[in-house]
Structures are given as structure tokens and as C-alpha cells.
mmCIF file of C-alpha atoms and ligand atoms in Angstrom:
data_model
loop_
_atom_site.group_PDB
_atom_site.id
_atom_site.type_symbol
_atom_site.label_atom_id
_atom_site.label_comp_id
_atom_site.label_asym_id
_atom_site.label_seq_id
_atom_site.Cartn_x
_atom_site.Cartn_y
_atom_site.Cartn_z
ATOM 1 C CA MET A 1 10.338 -7.499 -8.435
ATOM 2 C CA THR A 2 8.326 -4.879 -6.573
ATOM 3 C CA VAL A 3 8.684 -5.012 -2.803
ATOM 4 C CA ARG A 4 5.950 -3.166 -0.946
ATOM 5 C CA HIS A 5 6.208 -2.152 2.695
ATOM 6 C CA LEU A 6 3.694 -0.813 5.204
ATOM 7 C CA LEU A 7 5.337 1.846 7.345
ATOM 8 C CA GLU A 8 2.151 3.898 7.610
ATOM 9 C CA VAL A 9 -1.368 3.106 6.447
ATOM 10 C CA ASP A 10 -1.257 5.650 3.619
ATOM 11 C CA ASP A 11 1.407 3.529 1.924
ATOM 12 C CA LEU A 12 -1.798 1.904 0.592
ATOM 13 C CA SER A 13 -4.025 3.710 -1.883
ATOM 14 C CA PRO A 14 -7.753 3.799 -1.049
ATOM 15 C CA ALA A 15 -8.316 0.943 -3.532
ATOM 16 C CA GLU A 16 -5.479 -1.121 -2.040
ATOM 17 C CA LEU A 17 -6.782 -0.491 1.461
ATOM 18 C CA ALA A 18 -10.196 -1.806 0.382
ATOM 19 C CA GLU A 19 -8.473 -4.860 -1.155
ATOM 20 C CA VAL A 20 -6.584 -5.587 2.086
ATOM 21 C CA LEU A 21 -9.835 -5.349 4.072
ATOM 22 C CA ASP A 22 -11.554 -7.643 1.561
ATOM 23 C CA LEU A 23 -8.717 -10.167 1.923
ATOM 24 C CA ALA A 24 -9.029 -9.899 5.707
ATOM 25 C CA GLU A 25 -12.611 -11.119 5.497
ATOM 26 C CA VAL A 26 -11.863 -14.383 3.675
ATOM 27 C CA THR A 27 -9.944 -17.500 4.539
ATOM 28 C CA PRO A 28 -7.108 -17.929 2.022
ATOM 29 C CA PRO A 29 -7.994 -20.740 -0.424
ATOM 30 C CA ALA A 30 -4.345 -21.859 -0.580
ATOM 31 C CA ARG A 31 -1.414 -21.447 1.802
ATOM 32 C CA PRO A 32 0.339 -18.420 0.273
ATOM 33 C CA LEU A 33 3.207 -18.467 2.805
ATOM 34 C CA GLU A 34 3.758 -22.257 2.630
ATOM 35 C CA GLY A 35 7.405 -22.988 3.378
ATOM 36 C CA ARG A 36 8.195 -19.354 4.187
ATOM 37 C CA GLY A 37 8.856 -17.614 7.457
ATOM 38 C CA VAL A 38 7.884 -14.211 8.804
ATOM 39 C CA ALA A 39 10.329 -12.533 11.209
ATOM 40 C CA LEU A 40 8.696 -10.489 13.974
ATOM 41 C CA LEU A 41 10.900 -8.128 15.968
ATOM 42 C CA PHE A 42 9.647 -6.527 19.194
ATOM 43 C CA GLU A 43 11.593 -3.734 20.874
ATOM 44 C CA LYS A 44 8.556 -3.096 23.122
ATOM 45 C CA PRO A 45 6.010 -5.324 24.897
ATOM 46 C CA SER A 46 3.039 -6.733 22.967
ATOM 47 C CA ALA A 47 0.136 -9.085 23.611
ATOM 48 C CA ARG A 48 -2.300 -8.471 20.731
ATOM 49 C CA THR A 49 0.129 -7.661 17.946
ATOM 50 C CA ARG A 50 2.441 -10.590 18.568
ATOM 51 C CA ASN A 51 -0.346 -13.150 18.970
ATOM 52 C CA ALA A 52 -2.449 -11.754 16.127
ATOM 53 C CA THR A 53 0.475 -11.629 13.708
ATOM 54 C CA GLU A 54 1.912 -15.031 14.627
ATOM 55 C CA MET A 55 -1.503 -16.636 14.149
ATOM 56 C CA ALA A 56 -2.078 -14.773 10.886
ATOM 57 C CA VAL A 57 1.198 -16.181 9.565
ATOM 58 C CA VAL A 58 0.153 -19.693 10.631
ATOM 59 C CA GLN A 59 -3.204 -19.247 8.866
ATOM 60 C CA LEU A 60 -1.326 -18.277 5.680
ATOM 61 C CA GLY A 61 0.692 -21.489 5.907
ATOM 62 C CA GLY A 62 3.916 -19.795 7.059
ATOM 63 C CA HIS A 63 6.091 -19.978 10.152
ATOM 64 C CA PRO A 64 6.473 -16.973 12.484
ATOM 65 C CA VAL A 65 9.761 -16.309 14.300
ATOM 66 C CA SER A 66 9.362 -13.704 17.047
ATOM 67 C CA MET A 67 12.353 -11.985 18.608
ATOM 68 C CA ARG A 68 12.755 -9.439 21.387
ATOM 69 C CA GLY A 69 14.911 -6.458 20.515
ATOM 70 C CA GLU A 70 17.460 -7.263 23.214
ATOM 71 C CA GLU A 71 18.015 -10.749 21.748
ATOM 72 C CA VAL A 72 19.216 -9.374 18.439
ATOM 73 C CA GLY A 73 20.614 -6.025 19.609
ATOM 74 C CA VAL A 74 19.288 -3.670 16.933
ATOM 75 C CA ASP A 75 21.957 -1.021 16.232
ATOM 76 C CA GLY A 76 24.096 -2.559 18.968
ATOM 77 C CA ARG A 77 25.047 -6.075 17.976
ATOM 78 C CA GLU A 78 24.426 -5.136 14.343
ATOM 79 C CA SER A 79 22.710 -2.358 12.435
ATOM 80 C CA ALA A 80 19.001 -2.357 11.648
ATOM 81 C CA GLU A 81 19.960 -2.474 7.953
ATOM 82 C CA ASP A 82 22.172 -5.567 8.351
ATOM 83 C CA LEU A 83 19.485 -7.282 10.405
ATOM 84 C CA ALA A 84 16.885 -6.569 7.703
ATOM 85 C CA ARG A 85 19.238 -7.924 5.019
ATOM 86 C CA ILE A 86 19.885 -11.207 6.794
ATOM 87 C CA LEU A 87 16.230 -11.698 7.808
ATOM 88 C CA SER A 88 15.284 -11.192 4.132
ATOM 89 C CA GLY A 89 17.328 -14.293 3.341
ATOM 90 C CA TYR A 90 15.227 -16.498 5.609
ATOM 91 C CA HIS A 91 11.773 -14.948 5.507
ATOM 92 C CA GLY A 92 8.996 -13.891 3.153
ATOM 93 C CA ALA A 93 8.246 -10.772 5.236
ATOM 94 C CA ILE A 94 9.453 -8.877 8.305
ATOM 95 C CA GLY A 95 7.397 -7.153 11.000
ATOM 96 C CA ALA A 96 8.947 -4.784 13.509
ATOM 97 C CA ARG A 97 7.711 -2.958 16.617
ATOM 98 C CA VAL A 98 10.252 -0.261 17.355
ATOM 99 C CA PHE A 99 10.846 2.773 19.539
ATOM 100 C CA ALA A 100 12.032 5.067 16.728
ATOM 101 C CA HIS A 101 10.069 5.130 13.474
ATOM 102 C CA SER A 102 13.376 5.638 11.670
ATOM 103 C CA THR A 103 14.428 2.104 12.704
ATOM 104 C CA VAL A 104 11.602 0.386 10.821
ATOM 105 C CA ALA A 105 12.037 2.806 7.905
ATOM 106 C CA ARG A 106 15.741 1.918 7.696
ATOM 107 C CA MET A 107 14.880 -1.785 7.814
ATOM 108 C CA ALA A 108 12.448 -1.325 4.922
ATOM 109 C CA ALA A 109 15.070 0.553 2.890
ATOM 110 C CA ALA A 110 17.532 -2.352 3.266
ATOM 111 C CA ALA A 111 15.166 -5.350 3.161
ATOM 112 C CA GLY A 112 14.526 -7.532 0.141
ATOM 113 C CA VAL A 113 11.067 -8.533 1.424
ATOM 114 C CA PRO A 114 8.039 -6.560 2.666
ATOM 115 C CA VAL A 115 8.510 -4.823 6.029
ATOM 116 C CA VAL A 116 5.465 -4.075 8.200
ATOM 117 C CA ASN A 117 5.487 -1.486 10.974
ATOM 118 C CA LEU A 118 3.992 -3.244 14.005
ATOM 119 C CA LEU A 119 4.032 0.069 15.978
ATOM 120 C CA SER A 120 6.540 2.864 16.185
ATOM 121 C CA ASP A 121 6.561 6.160 18.060
ATOM 122 C CA ARG A 122 4.829 7.674 15.022
ATOM 123 C CA ALA A 123 2.411 5.081 13.660
ATOM 124 C CA HIS A 124 0.422 1.904 14.313
ATOM 125 C CA PRO A 125 -0.905 1.034 10.849
ATOM 126 C CA THR A 126 -1.937 -2.591 11.467
ATOM 127 C CA GLN A 127 -4.109 -1.338 14.336
ATOM 128 C CA ALA A 128 -5.815 1.124 11.988
ATOM 129 C CA LEU A 129 -6.534 -1.678 9.500
ATOM 130 C CA ALA A 130 -8.235 -3.677 12.264
ATOM 131 C CA ASP A 131 -10.190 -0.613 13.340
ATOM 132 C CA LEU A 132 -11.541 -0.073 9.825
ATOM 133 C CA LEU A 133 -12.368 -3.761 9.506
ATOM 134 C CA THR A 134 -14.329 -3.541 12.755
ATOM 135 C CA LEU A 135 -16.219 -0.468 11.546
ATOM 136 C CA ARG A 136 -16.968 -2.132 8.197
ATOM 137 C CA GLN A 137 -18.388 -5.150 10.005
ATOM 138 C CA HIS A 138 -20.552 -2.901 12.178
ATOM 139 C CA PHE A 139 -21.718 -0.193 9.750
ATOM 140 C CA GLY A 140 -21.235 -1.942 6.410
ATOM 141 C CA ARG A 141 -18.886 -0.832 3.664
ATOM 142 C CA GLY A 142 -20.330 2.659 3.422
ATOM 143 C CA LEU A 143 -18.031 4.382 5.884
ATOM 144 C CA ALA A 144 -17.647 7.527 3.755
ATOM 145 C CA GLY A 145 -19.231 10.552 5.373
ATOM 146 C CA ARG A 146 -19.221 9.069 8.879
ATOM 147 C CA GLN A 147 -17.509 10.987 11.666
ATOM 148 C CA LEU A 148 -14.676 9.721 13.853
ATOM 149 C CA ALA A 149 -14.090 11.497 17.161
ATOM 150 C CA TRP A 150 -10.713 11.012 18.827
ATOM 151 C CA VAL A 151 -10.431 12.014 22.489
ATOM 152 C CA GLY A 152 -7.024 12.194 24.168
ATOM 153 C CA ASP A 153 -3.447 11.992 22.984
ATOM 154 C CA ALA A 154 -2.781 12.532 19.273
ATOM 155 C CA ASN A 155 -0.288 9.670 19.381
ATOM 156 C CA ASN A 156 0.799 6.873 17.038
ATOM 157 C CA VAL A 157 -2.629 5.217 17.107
ATOM 158 C CA PHE A 158 -4.356 8.503 16.296
ATOM 159 C CA ALA A 159 -1.905 9.190 13.479
ATOM 160 C CA SER A 160 -2.656 5.931 11.690
ATOM 161 C CA LEU A 161 -6.385 5.939 12.439
ATOM 162 C CA SER A 162 -6.837 9.504 11.200
ATOM 163 C CA LEU A 163 -5.101 8.607 7.916
ATOM 164 C CA ALA A 164 -7.054 5.355 7.567
ATOM 165 C CA ALA A 165 -10.365 7.090 8.256
ATOM 166 C CA THR A 166 -9.494 9.693 5.635
ATOM 167 C CA LEU A 167 -8.686 7.002 3.070
ATOM 168 C CA VAL A 168 -12.244 5.650 3.425
ATOM 169 C CA GLY A 169 -13.828 9.117 3.381
ATOM 170 C CA MET A 170 -14.592 9.570 7.073
ATOM 171 C CA GLY A 171 -14.280 12.942 8.790
ATOM 172 C CA VAL A 172 -12.025 13.259 11.839
ATOM 173 C CA ARG A 173 -12.600 15.425 14.922
ATOM 174 C CA ALA A 174 -9.856 15.281 17.547
ATOM 175 C CA ALA A 175 -10.098 16.641 21.098
ATOM 176 C CA CYS A 176 -6.661 16.859 22.697
ATOM 177 C CA PRO A 177 -5.285 18.844 25.619
ATOM 178 C CA SER A 178 -3.180 21.800 24.590
ATOM 179 C CA GLY A 179 0.286 20.535 23.682
ATOM 180 C CA PHE A 180 -0.907 16.991 22.927
ATOM 181 C CA GLY A 181 -2.640 17.584 19.600
ATOM 182 C CA PRO A 182 -1.455 16.519 16.138
ATOM 183 C CA ASP A 183 1.422 18.469 14.653
ATOM 184 C CA ASP A 184 1.036 20.586 11.523
ATOM 185 C CA ALA A 185 2.909 18.065 9.368
ATOM 186 C CA HIS A 186 0.430 15.325 10.250
ATOM 187 C CA LEU A 187 -2.582 17.565 9.633
ATOM 188 C CA ALA A 188 -1.085 18.520 6.268
ATOM 189 C CA ARG A 189 -0.605 14.833 5.414
ATOM 190 C CA VAL A 190 -4.258 14.081 6.241
ATOM 191 C CA ARG A 191 -5.470 17.098 4.266
ATOM 192 C CA ALA A 192 -3.266 16.197 1.290
ATOM 193 C CA LEU A 193 -5.313 12.976 1.078
ATOM 194 C CA GLY A 194 -8.490 15.090 0.987
ATOM 195 C CA GLY A 195 -9.119 14.638 4.684
ATOM 196 C CA ASP A 196 -11.691 16.616 6.642
ATOM 197 C CA VAL A 197 -9.930 16.989 10.018
ATOM 198 C CA ALA A 198 -10.497 19.435 12.858
ATOM 199 C CA VAL A 199 -8.825 19.762 16.258
ATOM 200 C CA THR A 200 -10.285 21.159 19.469
ATOM 201 C CA THR A 201 -9.512 21.070 23.179
ATOM 202 C CA ASP A 202 -13.175 20.324 24.006
ATOM 203 C CA PRO A 203 -14.116 16.611 24.052
ATOM 204 C CA ALA A 204 -17.863 17.400 23.916
ATOM 205 C CA GLU A 205 -17.349 19.404 20.727
ATOM 206 C CA ALA A 206 -15.404 16.576 19.080
ATOM 207 C CA VAL A 207 -17.904 13.826 19.890
ATOM 208 C CA ALA A 208 -21.067 15.771 18.999
ATOM 209 C CA GLY A 209 -22.804 13.747 16.287
ATOM 210 C CA ALA A 210 -19.907 11.302 15.916
ATOM 211 C CA HIS A 211 -20.515 7.750 14.714
ATOM 212 C CA VAL A 212 -17.286 6.466 16.274
ATOM 213 C CA VAL A 213 -15.521 7.577 19.446
ATOM 214 C CA SER A 214 -11.972 6.338 19.959
ATOM 215 C CA THR A 215 -9.227 6.906 22.471
ATOM 216 C CA ASP A 216 -5.955 5.407 23.706
ATOM 217 C CA VAL A 217 -3.777 5.427 26.798
ATOM 218 C CA TRP A 218 -2.549 8.796 28.024
ATOM 219 C CA THR A 219 1.010 7.478 28.393
ATOM 220 C CA SER A 220 2.391 5.373 25.551
ATOM 221 C CA MET A 221 5.232 2.877 25.790
ATOM 222 C CA GLY A 222 8.496 4.777 26.151
ATOM 223 C CA GLN A 223 6.824 7.803 27.807
ATOM 224 C CA GLU A 224 6.578 6.327 31.313
ATOM 225 C CA GLU A 225 8.569 9.156 32.905
ATOM 226 C CA GLU A 226 5.855 11.612 31.757
ATOM 227 C CA SER A 227 2.952 9.663 33.237
ATOM 228 C CA GLU A 228 2.256 12.017 36.182
ATOM 229 C CA THR A 229 2.412 15.121 33.997
ATOM 230 C CA ARG A 230 0.163 13.451 31.486
ATOM 231 C CA ARG A 231 -2.382 12.354 34.092
ATOM 232 C CA THR A 232 -2.743 15.998 35.068
ATOM 233 C CA ALA A 233 -2.836 17.285 31.482
ATOM 234 C CA PHE A 234 -5.502 14.768 30.416
ATOM 235 C CA ALA A 235 -7.890 15.383 33.325
ATOM 236 C CA GLY A 236 -11.337 15.939 31.784
ATOM 237 C CA PHE A 237 -10.547 13.783 28.740
ATOM 238 C CA THR A 238 -12.011 10.535 30.080
ATOM 239 C CA VAL A 239 -14.528 8.982 27.684
ATOM 240 C CA ASP A 240 -17.428 8.340 30.059
ATOM 241 C CA ALA A 241 -21.167 7.745 29.616
ATOM 242 C CA PRO A 242 -22.137 11.456 29.616
ATOM 243 C CA LEU A 243 -19.544 12.149 26.900
ATOM 244 C CA MET A 244 -20.705 9.154 24.819
ATOM 245 C CA ALA A 245 -24.290 10.440 25.144
ATOM 246 C CA GLY A 246 -23.218 13.481 23.127
ATOM 247 C CA ALA A 247 -22.341 11.179 20.250
ATOM 248 C CA GLY A 248 -25.767 9.603 20.143
ATOM 249 C CA PRO A 249 -27.129 6.148 20.912
ATOM 250 C CA ASP A 250 -25.865 4.485 17.716
ATOM 251 C CA ALA A 251 -22.243 5.584 18.159
ATOM 252 C CA VAL A 252 -19.630 2.914 18.834
ATOM 253 C CA PHE A 253 -16.527 2.991 20.994
ATOM 254 C CA LEU A 254 -13.074 1.802 19.901
ATOM 255 C CA HIS A 255 -9.833 1.389 21.869
ATOM 256 C CA CYS A 256 -6.726 -0.417 20.645
ATOM 257 C CA LEU A 257 -6.084 -1.867 24.160
ATOM 258 C CA PRO A 258 -4.525 -2.309 26.638
ATOM 259 C CA VAL A 259 -6.988 -0.089 28.507
ATOM 260 C CA HIS A 260 -6.747 1.850 31.758
ATOM 261 C CA ARG A 261 -10.295 1.953 33.103
ATOM 262 C CA GLY A 262 -10.937 5.211 34.944
ATOM 263 C CA GLU A 263 -8.249 7.090 33.018
ATOM 264 C CA GLU A 264 -8.802 7.483 29.269
ATOM 265 C CA VAL A 265 -12.144 5.623 29.415
ATOM 266 C CA ALA A 266 -14.684 4.743 32.080
ATOM 267 C CA ALA A 267 -15.454 1.067 32.676
ATOM 268 C CA GLU A 268 -19.123 1.764 31.843
ATOM 269 C CA VAL A 269 -18.088 2.633 28.275
ATOM 270 C CA VAL A 270 -15.353 0.115 27.466
ATOM 271 C CA ASP A 271 -17.409 -2.692 29.027
ATOM 272 C CA GLY A 272 -20.738 -1.286 27.833
ATOM 273 C CA PRO A 273 -23.018 -2.013 24.862
ATOM 274 C CA GLN A 274 -21.471 0.570 22.530
ATOM 275 C CA SER A 275 -17.979 -0.916 22.870
ATOM 276 C CA LEU A 276 -16.530 -2.938 19.976
ATOM 277 C CA VAL A 277 -13.119 -3.415 21.584
ATOM 278 C CA TRP A 278 -13.154 -7.216 21.774
ATOM 279 C CA ALA A 279 -14.092 -7.651 18.122
ATOM 280 C CA GLN A 280 -11.505 -4.952 17.345
ATOM 281 C CA ALA A 281 -8.791 -6.958 19.136
ATOM 282 C CA THR A 282 -9.693 -10.183 17.297
ATOM 283 C CA ASN A 283 -9.712 -8.255 14.044
ATOM 284 C CA ARG A 284 -6.012 -7.497 14.527
ATOM 285 C CA MET A 285 -5.391 -11.082 13.369
ATOM 286 C CA HIS A 286 -7.744 -10.940 10.383
ATOM 287 C CA ALA A 287 -6.449 -7.544 9.268
ATOM 288 C CA VAL A 288 -2.764 -8.461 9.416
ATOM 289 C CA ARG A 289 -3.498 -11.742 7.632
ATOM 290 C CA GLY A 290 -5.112 -9.766 4.785
ATOM 291 C CA LEU A 291 -2.175 -7.371 4.763
ATOM 292 C CA LEU A 292 0.534 -10.048 4.683
ATOM 293 C CA TRP A 293 -1.353 -11.893 1.962
ATOM 294 C CA PHE A 294 -1.582 -8.680 -0.071
ATOM 295 C CA LEU A 295 2.065 -7.668 0.445
ATOM 296 C CA THR A 296 3.576 -11.081 -0.255
ATOM 297 C CA ALA A 297 1.404 -11.543 -3.354
ATOM 298 C CA VAL A 298 2.577 -8.165 -4.667
ATOM 299 C CA ASP A 299 6.137 -9.198 -3.777
ATOM 300 C CA ARG A 300 5.817 -12.375 -5.860
ATOM 301 C CA GLY A 301 4.101 -10.609 -8.763
HETATM 302 N N1 CP B 401 -3.168 -2.830 20.476
HETATM 303 C C1 CP B 401 -1.906 -3.345 20.526
HETATM 304 O O1 CP B 401 -1.045 -3.087 19.670
HETATM 305 O O2 CP B 401 -1.685 -4.187 21.576
HETATM 306 P P1 CP B 401 -0.277 -4.811 21.988
HETATM 307 O O3 CP B 401 0.599 -3.677 22.423
HETATM 308 O O4 CP B 401 -0.590 -5.763 23.124
HETATM 309 O O5 CP B 401 0.313 -5.523 20.815
HETATM 310 N N1 NVA B 402 -0.120 4.386 22.014
HETATM 311 C C1 NVA B 402 0.184 3.105 22.632
HETATM 312 C C2 NVA B 402 -0.442 2.004 21.858
HETATM 313 C C3 NVA B 402 -0.231 0.627 22.420
HETATM 314 C C4 NVA B 402 -0.867 -0.437 21.590
HETATM 315 C C5 NVA B 402 1.684 2.927 22.755
HETATM 316 O O1 NVA B 402 2.402 3.296 21.812
HETATM 317 O O2 NVA B 402 2.152 2.429 23.779
#
């Protein structure tokens, strides 16, 4: 039996990614998770991911069991590997939001069922699936050749979105303050997939001619002690109306949420006509439903 996991979005081939997005757009004709559970572990807070994933499991006919990290004591009460082994005995799949990417990778290595990364310090692949679904709904399936501009921190959300955009043939232009750009290993990973990626410290340069402008918080969960330093470093990286104007009138704005209006994005943009953020948030549910359907079908095959 083949067990497939999703630790990062490029665990899917371009064809598989298209299949997951296709599945996300249809209501399952049967209840593929009937009588099965899905364990959802959260070491960090979540509103969208927990609600979207629990409801996706319900829509697939399964039963979600959400746990906070402190309830189960990952690597304290028992190891991540032992937890993954026992959860595999009850559930058809496991999702985990973790501080260290290595935790979800270790769970996948030990699990007997698919493990989905619901956000780590390195990646947020289910967010990237929802982002592509949102862009497909807006622009149609022909995303190849379109340009994605990322403004801000080259964080977990950027990592997954830049890989996902590459898998559908989009170009990526990132504007990040010095010291907050993508590392060489990530750029090499994007380029190994055939990605067209460039990095600058000038937001106007990155957004020029872009079809999509995306950003995220300046301080991610777990980095709270750096928030003052980051606020200073990211000055000038707010996505506001003048910056969006450089991308052209047909460009759209994405943000994974939660948002800090007046920091990484101005209210006029996130609440304005070019913003797709509310559809993007709802699409978290549709995208993870398509993914769980795909992974558990592969698992059974
Ligand atoms: N976008 C996202 O992952 O939101 P939550 O942290 O609320 O799950
Ligand atoms: N980069 C953010 C995303 C939250 C959904 C974080 O990791 O906190």
C-alpha cells in the first residue's frame, strides 16, 4: 500500500496538483471517509486551518478529532513518532500544525496513513493549494505565464506559494528586506522545478506588471520576540494603493490571513476591489477537502 504525505506542496507533481484542484471544485459523489477519522494536531493557534479542515473531513463523511499540542505533549509525554503510530490506528489521515518542520516530517516517517503539514516554520502547503484554487477561479485554468509578486517576509507561506506557483508555470518576483529573503536552498528548489524566480529589495520592482500581489504578516507565530525589529526592517514594505497601482488595474491581492491592516497591507487594499482574501479563506476548506480525498484514495489504492 502506498502512503502519500503532503509535507510541502511539491510532494505533488504538476499533474497531481491539477488533480487535487479539480477534486477541490466538486462535491464528492460518495463519502470517501465514511467511518474513518482524521486527527488534527495544533501546536500553534489556528482559526481558518482548523475550521476548514474539520469541515472538509465532515464533507468527506469522516470525523475530525482536533487536539492542541499541550494536550498530547509531543516529544514530552511521548515522541512524535509514537503519536503518529497510535493515531494511524484510529484515523484515515493525520494533519499537524507544528513549530519545527522536522516534527511533521518525523510523524510522516512513522505514520501508516497520510500526514498533511497544516503549517510548519518552513511551509504552509494547504494554504498554497487554496491560493491556486482562488487564482484558478479568478483567471481560469491558464495560470502559466502569469506573474506572482510577493512583498514582505520570505516565510513559510512564501515558500509554499512560490513552489505552487512554479508548479503551474507562474513566474515569481519577491521583494524582501535585506536579511528576510528566501535562502539559496529554497531558490534552488524552485529553480529545480523549472521556476522563474527573482528576488529584489524594491517592492515597486517586484509588483511591476504582476497579475497577483501577495503578502503575509511581518512576524509569524513563534517569532513574537522579534516583532519590534521586524517592524523596523519591514518599513516601506506595506502593500498600499500606490504599490498596487504599479501592478495594474486587473491585478488581484492575496493574503493568507490573519491580517494586520496598516502593517503588511493597507486597509484600502485588503478591503478593496482587487482583494480576493475572503474567497481565498473559504477555499482553504475546498482545497483541503480535495487534498484529503486525493491522499486517502491513493492510500486505499
Ligand atoms: N491562514 C491560516 O493558516 O490561518 P490560521 O492560522 O487561522 O489557520
Ligand atoms: N506566516 C504565518 C502564517 C499564519 C497563517 C505564521 O506562520 O504565523
